Amino acid sequence: MKRITIVSGLMTMLLCAMSCVQSGDFELQEPTRRTPFELLSTTTRTSNDGLYTLWSEGDNLCVFHAQSNTSSLVRDGKFELINTESGLFKGSLADKLTEAHYDWYAIYPYSSELTDAGYANTIGSKYNSPQVQIGNNNSAHLCGEYLPLVGVARCIPATDTPAITMAQVASFAKFTITNRLSEPISITDIRITAEGYHLVGDFYIDFAGYESVCTAKQGNTSSTAHLKVVNGEVVAAGASATFYIAVAPFTATAGSTISFSVSAINDEGKPLECTKKFTPAKEWGFTAGKYKEIGFGFEAQSSAGSNELATTDISNIVIGWNYNDSDIKSVAAADGGLWSAYHAYRATNSKTIAVKADAPDGYLATPVVSGRITKIVMNLKSTGTSTKFTLSNGTDVAPFYTSEAMGRTTQDWEVEISEECHQIAIRAAAGVVTINSVTIYYE
């Protein structure tokens, strides 16, 4: 994500790093006198210009300083932006700098109420209001007072101009929504919900340490981040569009439920909605200043948070036992995803697919999904005592999982996947494996 840099002597900071230690607990001193002082920024503002975050006229910082290796924090107050191109800020110090080294702290936006821990900044939006994106593929709303910036420069000689690198406190979800319907749609609303976690609203920001920490203000946050899309362009069938939502950093534990809900309208103005849920197998969340990309297929409502191939979806695959290199068939599952079958077998009057170990390279492959596949759940049948199957990360690689002998049974198999994986191929390692249904879960 974009960062703000208030320039000064980087080499001096590095030389002092071992001797200056900063505590996160501070006593706030009252200002006694005002001394003119400047901070200089060369690259940043708070409007959004495509790939860059830029300063804008009227932007102000709230600045603090402390003698290095002490916890007495002095509030210097407002520093006003003087030049948007050079990033020059001017203000006044509450005290003269009489010691050798100082630590400097800055936060955007400025507030006269920012004097102690009783002040909370808004991240993303107010807890009961949406964020607003104008049109598709537009990140211009990722700026302003609801996206706080903080920065610290430690152990700066009193004679130097402080160098403060400002960083985003918020994190960002980048949604790429693909229209998997047969008709065009326009996206109107997107919601992320993580029950038990604080996604947007008012937060106390502690940035005295080496990483900022956000603590929710009780009653003023929401577990849902809501983006309203205004004047969204039409997304044709099979096409995609991108949308952005700011959230407070959070980490959901394994086993939590995260839901994504996308609302749209068709050409006739009929409202449509697609909701998906997933349960991460390990910690999952958002990091300050970073994007998390989320691929979302907007489809006829089906199994939430998953991509499922059931017997009704595969009944029209017709592949015989006489194979050749052109025997590659595919079928659209309920969600519109493309499943591939190669050297696969469907018996007469059967709605299941089988793969045979002595038909080299035969497989049933899931669709390629943009998110990372975290789990595959299958219902498989075996008619031989030694039948086994394998799972591969893609169709042309070695297997990452080989089952035990299945015996003459029909049973469910569930395999967690820890590696980066976007497509799974199911093969027979021994005997004939009949595949009744498959569901993949992905982030």
Short mmCIF file of C-alpha atoms in Angstrom, two decimals:
data_model
loop_
_atom_site.label_atom_id
_atom_site.label_comp_id
_atom_site.label_asym_id
_atom_site.label_seq_id
_atom_site.Cartn_x
_atom_site.Cartn_y
_atom_site.Cartn_z
CA MET A 1 0.00 0.00 0.00
CA LYS A 2 1.09 3.61 -0.39
CA ARG A 3 3.11 5.22 2.36
CA ILE A 4 4.01 8.74 3.35
CA THR A 5 7.69 9.67 3.82
CA ILE A 6 8.75 12.71 5.77
CA VAL A 7 12.43 12.93 4.91
CA SER A 8 15.53 13.19 7.07
CA GLY A 9 18.81 11.43 7.80
CA LEU A 10 18.28 7.68 7.40
CA MET A 11 21.92 6.85 8.12
CA THR A 12 21.75 8.68 11.44
CA MET A 13 18.66 6.68 12.37
CA LEU A 14 20.45 3.41 11.59
CA LEU A 15 23.54 4.34 13.59
CA CYS A 16 21.43 5.20 16.62
CA ALA A 17 19.12 2.20 16.41
CA MET A 18 21.06 0.11 18.90
CA SER A 19 21.27 2.84 21.52
CA CYS A 20 17.72 4.20 21.43
CA VAL A 21 14.95 2.09 22.93
CA GLN A 22 11.34 3.32 22.95
CA SER A 23 8.70 2.37 25.50
CA GLY A 24 5.05 2.16 24.50
CA ASP A 25 3.86 3.73 27.79
CA PHE A 26 3.94 7.51 27.89
CA GLU A 27 3.26 10.42 30.17
CA LEU A 28 1.93 13.39 28.23
CA GLN A 29 3.57 16.68 29.14
CA GLU A 30 1.76 19.99 28.85
CA PRO A 31 3.29 22.45 26.35
CA THR A 32 5.18 25.33 27.89
CA ARG A 33 6.45 27.40 24.97
CA ARG A 34 6.26 27.35 21.19
CA THR A 35 9.33 26.95 18.95
CA PRO A 36 8.95 27.12 15.12
CA PHE A 37 9.75 23.80 13.45
CA GLU A 38 9.44 22.10 10.06
CA LEU A 39 8.82 18.60 8.75
CA LEU A 40 9.44 17.82 5.10
CA SER A 41 7.64 15.22 2.97
CA THR A 42 8.69 14.44 -0.58
CA THR A 43 6.29 11.78 -1.88
CA THR A 44 2.97 11.60 -0.13
CA ARG A 45 -0.41 13.16 0.26
CA THR A 46 -3.83 11.80 1.21
CA SER A 47 -5.74 11.90 -2.05
CA ASN A 48 -5.58 8.83 -4.26
CA ASP A 49 -4.03 9.03 -7.72
CA GLY A 50 -4.20 5.51 -9.13
CA LEU A 51 -1.14 3.74 -7.74
CA TYR A 52 -0.08 6.58 -5.43
CA THR A 53 -1.35 8.18 -2.25
CA LEU A 54 -0.80 11.94 -2.34
CA TRP A 55 -0.99 14.86 0.04
CA SER A 56 -3.83 17.34 -0.53
CA GLU A 57 -4.27 20.95 0.46
CA GLY A 58 -5.64 21.27 3.98
CA ASP A 59 -3.97 18.09 5.26
CA ASN A 60 -2.52 18.48 8.73
CA LEU A 61 -0.54 16.22 11.05
CA CYS A 62 -0.62 15.94 14.81
CA VAL A 63 3.00 15.72 16.00
CA PHE A 64 4.53 14.52 19.27
CA HIS A 65 8.12 14.14 20.42
CA ALA A 66 9.98 12.53 23.31
CA GLN A 67 13.57 12.48 24.40
CA SER A 68 15.00 9.16 23.23
CA ASN A 69 14.98 6.39 25.85
CA THR A 70 12.27 8.20 27.85
CA SER A 71 8.51 7.89 28.10
CA SER A 72 7.66 11.59 28.48
CA LEU A 73 5.68 12.39 25.35
CA VAL A 74 5.26 16.07 24.45
CA ARG A 75 2.33 17.07 22.25
CA ASP A 76 3.48 19.64 19.72
CA GLY A 77 0.07 19.79 18.08
CA LYS A 78 -0.90 20.78 14.54
CA PHE A 79 1.61 20.83 11.70
CA GLU A 80 0.08 22.36 8.58
CA LEU A 81 0.86 21.34 5.01
CA ILE A 82 2.53 24.30 3.31
CA ASN A 83 3.53 22.84 -0.06
CA THR A 84 1.77 19.85 -1.66
CA GLU A 85 4.60 19.19 -4.10
CA SER A 86 7.53 19.27 -1.67
CA GLY A 87 5.47 18.00 1.26
CA LEU A 88 6.61 20.77 3.60
CA PHE A 89 4.83 20.88 6.98
CA LYS A 90 5.24 23.71 9.45
CA GLY A 91 4.29 23.95 13.09
CA SER A 92 5.66 24.81 16.50
CA LEU A 93 7.33 22.70 19.16
CA ALA A 94 6.02 22.82 22.68
CA ASP A 95 9.58 22.83 24.07
CA LYS A 96 13.05 23.65 22.83
CA LEU A 97 15.15 20.61 21.99
CA THR A 98 17.89 20.62 24.60
CA GLU A 99 18.92 16.95 24.55
CA ALA A 100 21.04 15.05 22.02
CA HIS A 101 18.42 12.76 20.42
CA TYR A 102 14.64 12.66 20.12
CA ASP A 103 11.91 10.31 18.92
CA TRP A 104 9.18 11.79 16.72
CA TYR A 105 5.57 10.65 16.28
CA ALA A 106 3.01 11.85 13.73
CA ILE A 107 -0.57 10.90 12.94
CA TYR A 108 -3.00 11.90 10.21
CA PRO A 109 -5.67 13.24 10.38
CA TYR A 110 -5.07 15.99 12.89
CA SER A 111 -7.58 16.48 15.70
CA SER A 112 -7.48 18.98 18.53
CA GLU A 113 -8.95 16.19 20.70
CA LEU A 114 -5.92 13.97 20.13
CA THR A 115 -4.25 14.56 23.47
CA ASP A 116 -4.48 11.14 25.14
CA ALA A 117 -5.91 7.65 24.80
CA GLY A 118 -9.46 9.03 24.99
CA TYR A 119 -9.51 9.90 21.29
CA ALA A 120 -10.42 7.30 18.65
CA ASN A 121 -9.85 7.47 14.89
CA THR A 122 -12.32 6.10 12.37
CA ILE A 123 -11.04 3.31 10.11
CA GLY A 124 -12.85 2.53 6.86
CA SER A 125 -16.17 4.08 7.78
CA LYS A 126 -18.39 4.78 10.77
CA TYR A 127 -19.81 1.57 12.17
CA ASN A 128 -23.30 2.32 10.79
CA SER A 129 -22.32 3.80 7.40
CA PRO A 130 -21.03 2.32 4.13
CA GLN A 131 -17.92 3.17 2.20
CA VAL A 132 -18.67 4.44 -1.30
CA GLN A 133 -16.93 3.55 -4.57
CA ILE A 134 -17.87 5.45 -7.72
CA GLY A 135 -17.96 3.06 -10.67
CA ASN A 136 -16.01 -0.14 -11.28
CA ASN A 137 -12.21 -0.54 -10.97
CA ASN A 138 -11.87 2.72 -9.05
CA SER A 139 -9.69 3.08 -5.92
CA ALA A 140 -10.08 6.86 -5.56
CA HIS A 141 -12.08 6.44 -2.33
CA LEU A 142 -9.09 4.87 -0.53
CA CYS A 143 -7.99 8.15 0.97
CA GLY A 144 -8.98 10.80 3.48
CA GLU A 145 -9.66 11.10 7.17
CA TYR A 146 -11.13 7.59 7.57
CA LEU A 147 -7.79 6.07 6.55
CA PRO A 148 -5.39 7.14 9.32
CA LEU A 149 -1.65 7.34 8.72
CA VAL A 150 0.94 7.02 11.48
CA GLY A 151 4.70 7.29 11.61
CA VAL A 152 7.62 7.18 14.03
CA ALA A 153 11.23 8.30 13.66
CA ARG A 154 13.53 7.24 16.48
CA CYS A 155 16.80 8.55 17.82
CA ILE A 156 17.03 11.64 15.59
CA PRO A 157 19.73 14.20 16.51
CA ALA A 158 18.19 17.40 17.80
CA THR A 159 19.93 19.32 15.02
CA ASP A 160 18.34 17.25 12.20
CA THR A 161 15.01 17.53 10.45
CA PRO A 162 13.05 14.38 11.47
CA ALA A 163 12.51 11.66 8.86
CA ILE A 164 9.14 10.04 9.44
CA THR A 165 7.76 7.34 7.19
CA MET A 166 3.98 7.44 7.41
CA ALA A 167 2.17 4.13 6.96
CA GLN A 168 -1.44 3.13 6.51
CA VAL A 169 -3.17 1.81 9.61
CA ALA A 170 -5.98 0.25 7.57
CA SER A 171 -5.88 -2.84 5.39
CA PHE A 172 -7.72 -3.38 2.13
CA ALA A 173 -9.78 -6.05 0.43
CA LYS A 174 -9.46 -6.02 -3.35
CA PHE A 175 -12.47 -7.84 -4.80
CA THR A 176 -12.30 -9.16 -8.34
CA ILE A 177 -15.90 -10.13 -9.09
CA THR A 178 -16.54 -12.34 -12.11
CA ASN A 179 -20.05 -12.52 -13.53
CA ARG A 180 -20.79 -16.22 -13.96
CA LEU A 181 -24.40 -15.68 -14.94
CA SER A 182 -25.63 -15.76 -18.53
CA GLU A 183 -26.87 -12.14 -18.31
CA PRO A 184 -25.13 -8.82 -17.62
CA ILE A 185 -25.24 -7.36 -14.10
CA SER A 186 -24.25 -4.19 -12.25
CA ILE A 187 -22.72 -4.54 -8.77
CA THR A 188 -24.44 -2.39 -6.12
CA ASP A 189 -23.18 -3.56 -2.71
CA ILE A 190 -20.41 -5.70 -1.22
CA ARG A 191 -20.17 -6.82 2.40
CA ILE A 192 -17.50 -8.66 4.39
CA THR A 193 -18.64 -10.07 7.73
CA ALA A 194 -16.45 -11.66 10.40
CA GLU A 195 -18.57 -12.24 13.49
CA GLY A 196 -16.69 -11.52 16.69
CA TYR A 197 -14.16 -9.21 15.00
CA HIS A 198 -14.04 -5.44 14.51
CA LEU A 199 -13.80 -4.47 10.84
CA VAL A 200 -14.79 -0.80 10.69
CA GLY A 201 -15.64 2.03 13.06
CA ASP A 202 -13.75 3.88 15.77
CA PHE A 203 -10.44 2.58 17.12
CA TYR A 204 -7.80 3.73 19.57
CA ILE A 205 -4.50 3.59 17.69
CA ASP A 206 -1.29 2.90 19.62
CA PHE A 207 1.60 3.53 17.26
CA ALA A 208 4.39 4.02 19.78
CA GLY A 209 5.74 0.54 19.11
CA TYR A 210 7.21 -0.88 15.93
CA GLU A 211 3.74 -1.92 14.72
CA SER A 212 0.52 0.04 15.24
CA VAL A 213 -2.14 -1.61 17.40
CA CYS A 214 -5.85 -0.87 16.97
CA THR A 215 -8.26 -1.32 19.89
CA ALA A 216 -11.98 -1.08 19.18
CA LYS A 217 -13.98 1.64 20.91
CA GLN A 218 -16.82 -0.19 22.61
CA GLY A 219 -20.14 0.20 20.82
CA ASN A 220 -18.61 2.09 17.90
CA THR A 221 -17.44 -0.70 15.58
CA SER A 222 -19.06 -3.25 13.31
CA SER A 223 -18.19 -6.81 12.31
CA THR A 224 -19.36 -5.98 8.78
CA ALA A 225 -17.54 -3.77 6.29
CA HIS A 226 -20.01 -2.46 3.71
CA LEU A 227 -19.15 -0.97 0.32
CA LYS A 228 -21.84 0.81 -1.69
CA VAL A 229 -21.13 1.03 -5.42
CA VAL A 230 -22.56 4.13 -7.12
CA ASN A 231 -22.87 4.30 -10.92
CA GLY A 232 -21.34 0.86 -11.33
CA GLU A 233 -20.84 -0.08 -14.97
CA VAL A 234 -22.43 -3.18 -16.46
CA VAL A 235 -20.39 -6.39 -16.07
CA ALA A 236 -21.05 -8.65 -19.03
CA ALA A 237 -21.47 -12.41 -18.64
CA GLY A 238 -18.00 -13.88 -18.12
CA ALA A 239 -16.40 -10.47 -17.48
CA SER A 240 -14.91 -9.13 -14.22
CA ALA A 241 -14.70 -5.86 -12.28
CA THR A 242 -12.66 -4.76 -9.26
CA PHE A 243 -13.82 -3.16 -6.02
CA TYR A 244 -12.00 -2.02 -2.87
CA ILE A 245 -13.00 -2.05 0.81
CA ALA A 246 -10.93 -0.68 3.72
CA VAL A 247 -10.97 -2.61 7.01
CA ALA A 248 -9.17 -2.41 10.32
CA PRO A 249 -6.40 -5.03 10.60
CA PHE A 250 -7.63 -8.24 12.21
CA THR A 251 -6.72 -11.92 12.35
CA ALA A 252 -9.49 -14.51 12.52
CA THR A 253 -8.64 -17.80 14.20
CA ALA A 254 -8.91 -21.15 12.47
CA GLY A 255 -12.51 -22.33 12.53
CA SER A 256 -14.00 -18.83 12.32
CA THR A 257 -16.67 -18.08 9.73
CA ILE A 258 -16.04 -15.34 7.19
CA SER A 259 -18.85 -14.39 4.80
CA PHE A 260 -18.88 -12.34 1.62
CA SER A 261 -22.12 -10.98 0.18
CA VAL A 262 -22.40 -9.29 -3.21
CA SER A 263 -25.59 -7.59 -4.41
CA ALA A 264 -26.31 -6.67 -8.03
CA ILE A 265 -29.09 -5.81 -10.44
CA ASN A 266 -29.72 -7.16 -13.93
CA ASP A 267 -30.74 -5.18 -17.03
CA GLU A 268 -34.35 -5.20 -15.88
CA GLY A 269 -33.44 -3.81 -12.45
CA LYS A 270 -34.14 -7.09 -10.69
CA PRO A 271 -32.07 -7.41 -7.49
CA LEU A 272 -29.69 -10.37 -7.30
CA GLU A 273 -27.49 -11.57 -4.45
CA CYS A 274 -24.70 -14.11 -4.03
CA THR A 275 -23.33 -15.00 -0.60
CA LYS A 276 -20.38 -17.25 0.16
CA LYS A 277 -18.87 -18.37 3.44
CA PHE A 278 -15.68 -20.11 4.34
CA THR A 279 -14.00 -21.42 7.46
CA PRO A 280 -10.22 -20.93 7.36
CA ALA A 281 -8.16 -23.94 8.34
CA LYS A 282 -5.57 -21.61 9.86
CA GLU A 283 -5.34 -17.98 10.92
CA TRP A 284 -6.72 -15.65 8.25
CA GLY A 285 -7.02 -11.90 8.14
CA PHE A 286 -5.84 -8.48 7.05
CA THR A 287 -2.51 -6.74 7.67
CA ALA A 288 -2.05 -2.98 8.02
CA GLY A 289 -1.08 -1.29 4.77
CA LYS A 290 -1.59 -4.44 2.66
CA TYR A 291 -4.13 -5.64 0.10
CA LYS A 292 -5.77 -9.05 0.32
CA GLU A 293 -7.05 -10.12 -3.08
CA ILE A 294 -10.39 -11.92 -3.08
CA GLY A 295 -11.70 -13.63 -6.20
CA PHE A 296 -15.49 -13.93 -6.18
CA GLY A 297 -17.65 -15.64 -8.77
CA PHE A 298 -21.13 -14.11 -8.86
CA GLU A 299 -23.39 -17.01 -9.69
CA ALA A 300 -26.74 -18.55 -9.09
CA GLN A 301 -26.86 -19.04 -5.33
CA SER A 302 -25.37 -22.41 -4.42
CA SER A 303 -23.13 -23.93 -1.78
CA ALA A 304 -21.76 -20.95 0.13
CA GLY A 305 -18.03 -20.53 0.11
CA SER A 306 -17.45 -23.59 -2.03
CA ASN A 307 -17.40 -24.92 -5.56
CA GLU A 308 -19.43 -28.12 -5.77
CA LEU A 309 -19.70 -30.77 -8.44
CA ALA A 310 -22.69 -33.03 -7.77
CA THR A 311 -24.03 -35.98 -9.74
CA THR A 312 -26.67 -33.85 -11.47
CA ASP A 313 -23.88 -31.63 -12.82
CA ILE A 314 -21.79 -34.42 -14.37
CA SER A 315 -24.50 -36.60 -15.88
CA ASN A 316 -23.92 -35.31 -19.43
CA ILE A 317 -20.24 -36.28 -19.66
CA VAL A 318 -19.98 -39.12 -22.16
CA ILE A 319 -16.52 -40.70 -22.41
CA GLY A 320 -15.91 -44.30 -23.41
CA TRP A 321 -13.17 -46.77 -22.56
CA ASN A 322 -11.41 -46.35 -25.90
CA TYR A 323 -9.12 -43.45 -25.15
CA ASN A 324 -7.10 -41.18 -27.37
CA ASP A 325 -5.32 -37.89 -26.83
CA SER A 326 -8.42 -35.90 -27.75
CA ASP A 327 -10.54 -37.49 -25.03
CA ILE A 328 -10.78 -34.32 -22.94
CA LYS A 329 -14.29 -33.35 -21.89
CA SER A 330 -15.54 -30.65 -19.59
CA VAL A 331 -18.74 -29.71 -17.82
CA ALA A 332 -20.03 -26.59 -16.09
CA ALA A 333 -20.87 -27.18 -12.45
CA ALA A 334 -23.71 -25.50 -10.59
CA ASP A 335 -21.59 -22.40 -10.00
CA GLY A 336 -20.52 -22.11 -13.63
CA GLY A 337 -16.97 -23.27 -12.96
CA LEU A 338 -15.38 -25.50 -15.61
CA TRP A 339 -14.48 -29.04 -14.48
CA SER A 340 -12.26 -31.13 -16.74
CA ALA A 341 -12.27 -34.87 -17.36
CA TYR A 342 -9.42 -36.62 -19.19
CA HIS A 343 -9.31 -40.37 -19.88
CA ALA A 344 -12.31 -40.58 -17.57
CA TYR A 345 -15.12 -43.14 -17.73
CA ARG A 346 -18.89 -42.96 -17.37
CA ALA A 347 -20.67 -46.29 -17.35
CA THR A 348 -23.97 -46.80 -19.16
CA ASN A 349 -26.90 -45.18 -17.30
CA SER A 350 -24.51 -43.83 -14.68
CA LYS A 351 -24.30 -40.25 -13.43
CA THR A 352 -20.87 -40.69 -11.88
CA ILE A 353 -17.36 -40.36 -13.29
CA ALA A 354 -14.65 -42.98 -12.86
CA VAL A 355 -10.90 -42.80 -13.35
CA LYS A 356 -8.86 -45.94 -13.95
CA ALA A 357 -5.27 -46.55 -12.83
CA ASP A 358 -4.34 -48.45 -16.01
CA ALA A 359 -5.53 -45.55 -18.21
CA PRO A 360 -2.43 -43.37 -17.82
CA ASP A 361 -2.90 -39.75 -16.79
CA GLY A 362 -6.66 -40.06 -16.42
CA TYR A 363 -8.16 -37.53 -14.05
CA LEU A 364 -11.09 -35.40 -13.01
CA ALA A 365 -9.89 -31.83 -12.38
CA THR A 366 -11.62 -29.07 -10.45
CA PRO A 367 -11.99 -25.60 -11.96
CA VAL A 368 -9.07 -23.20 -11.60
CA VAL A 369 -10.12 -20.73 -8.90
CA SER A 370 -8.50 -17.38 -8.10
CA GLY A 371 -8.55 -18.01 -4.36
CA ARG A 372 -6.34 -20.55 -2.57
CA ILE A 373 -8.02 -23.94 -2.19
CA THR A 374 -8.00 -24.91 1.48
CA LYS A 375 -9.95 -28.18 1.51
CA ILE A 376 -11.46 -30.82 -0.78
CA VAL A 377 -14.36 -33.06 0.25
CA MET A 378 -15.27 -36.07 -1.92
CA ASN A 379 -17.65 -39.00 -1.95
CA LEU A 380 -15.87 -41.89 -3.66
CA LYS A 381 -16.70 -45.51 -4.44
CA SER A 382 -14.30 -48.43 -4.80
CA THR A 383 -15.03 -51.98 -5.97
CA GLY A 384 -11.57 -53.38 -5.26
CA THR A 385 -9.81 -54.00 -1.98
CA SER A 386 -6.58 -52.28 -3.08
CA THR A 387 -8.08 -49.22 -4.80
CA LYS A 388 -6.29 -45.94 -4.04
CA PHE A 389 -6.48 -42.39 -5.36
CA THR A 390 -4.12 -39.40 -5.51
CA LEU A 391 -4.56 -35.62 -5.46
CA SER A 392 -2.34 -33.29 -7.47
CA ASN A 393 -1.85 -29.52 -7.37
CA GLY A 394 -2.91 -29.00 -10.99
CA THR A 395 -3.13 -31.54 -13.79
CA ASP A 396 0.52 -31.98 -14.78
CA VAL A 397 2.38 -32.36 -11.49
CA ALA A 398 3.26 -35.08 -9.01
CA PRO A 399 0.63 -35.92 -6.37
CA PHE A 400 0.74 -34.26 -2.97
CA TYR A 401 -1.65 -36.80 -1.39
CA THR A 402 -2.09 -40.57 -1.81
CA SER A 403 -4.90 -42.36 -0.02
CA GLU A 404 -4.76 -45.65 1.83
CA ALA A 405 -6.46 -48.67 0.23
CA MET A 406 -10.20 -47.90 0.16
CA GLY A 407 -11.58 -51.44 0.17
CA ARG A 408 -14.98 -52.21 -1.35
CA THR A 409 -16.71 -49.15 0.09
CA THR A 410 -18.41 -45.85 -0.67
CA GLN A 411 -17.14 -43.23 1.69
CA ASP A 412 -16.43 -39.54 2.25
CA TRP A 413 -12.88 -38.23 2.11
CA GLU A 414 -11.83 -34.82 3.43
CA VAL A 415 -8.31 -33.47 2.83
CA GLU A 416 -6.98 -30.18 4.19
CA ILE A 417 -4.58 -28.37 1.84
CA SER A 418 -1.87 -26.17 3.32
CA GLU A 419 0.12 -25.34 0.17
CA GLU A 420 -0.75 -22.72 -2.45
CA CYS A 421 -3.24 -24.51 -4.66
CA HIS A 422 -5.77 -23.29 -7.26
CA GLN A 423 -6.75 -26.55 -9.02
CA ILE A 424 -6.88 -30.19 -7.90
CA ALA A 425 -6.73 -33.28 -10.11
CA ILE A 426 -8.11 -36.58 -8.80
CA ARG A 427 -6.45 -39.72 -10.21
CA ALA A 428 -6.63 -43.44 -9.54
CA ALA A 429 -3.40 -44.83 -8.09
CA ALA A 430 -4.70 -48.39 -8.09
CA GLY A 431 -7.93 -49.91 -9.40
CA VAL A 432 -10.93 -47.83 -10.50
CA VAL A 433 -12.15 -44.86 -8.45
CA THR A 434 -15.74 -43.76 -8.97
CA ILE A 435 -16.35 -40.11 -8.10
CA ASN A 436 -19.86 -39.36 -6.86
CA SER A 437 -19.37 -35.76 -5.78
CA VAL A 438 -16.64 -33.23 -5.06
CA THR A 439 -16.61 -29.94 -3.17
CA ILE A 440 -13.63 -27.60 -2.96
CA TYR A 441 -13.37 -24.82 -0.38
CA TYR A 442 -11.28 -21.78 -1.19
CA GLU A 443 -10.34 -18.40 0.20
#
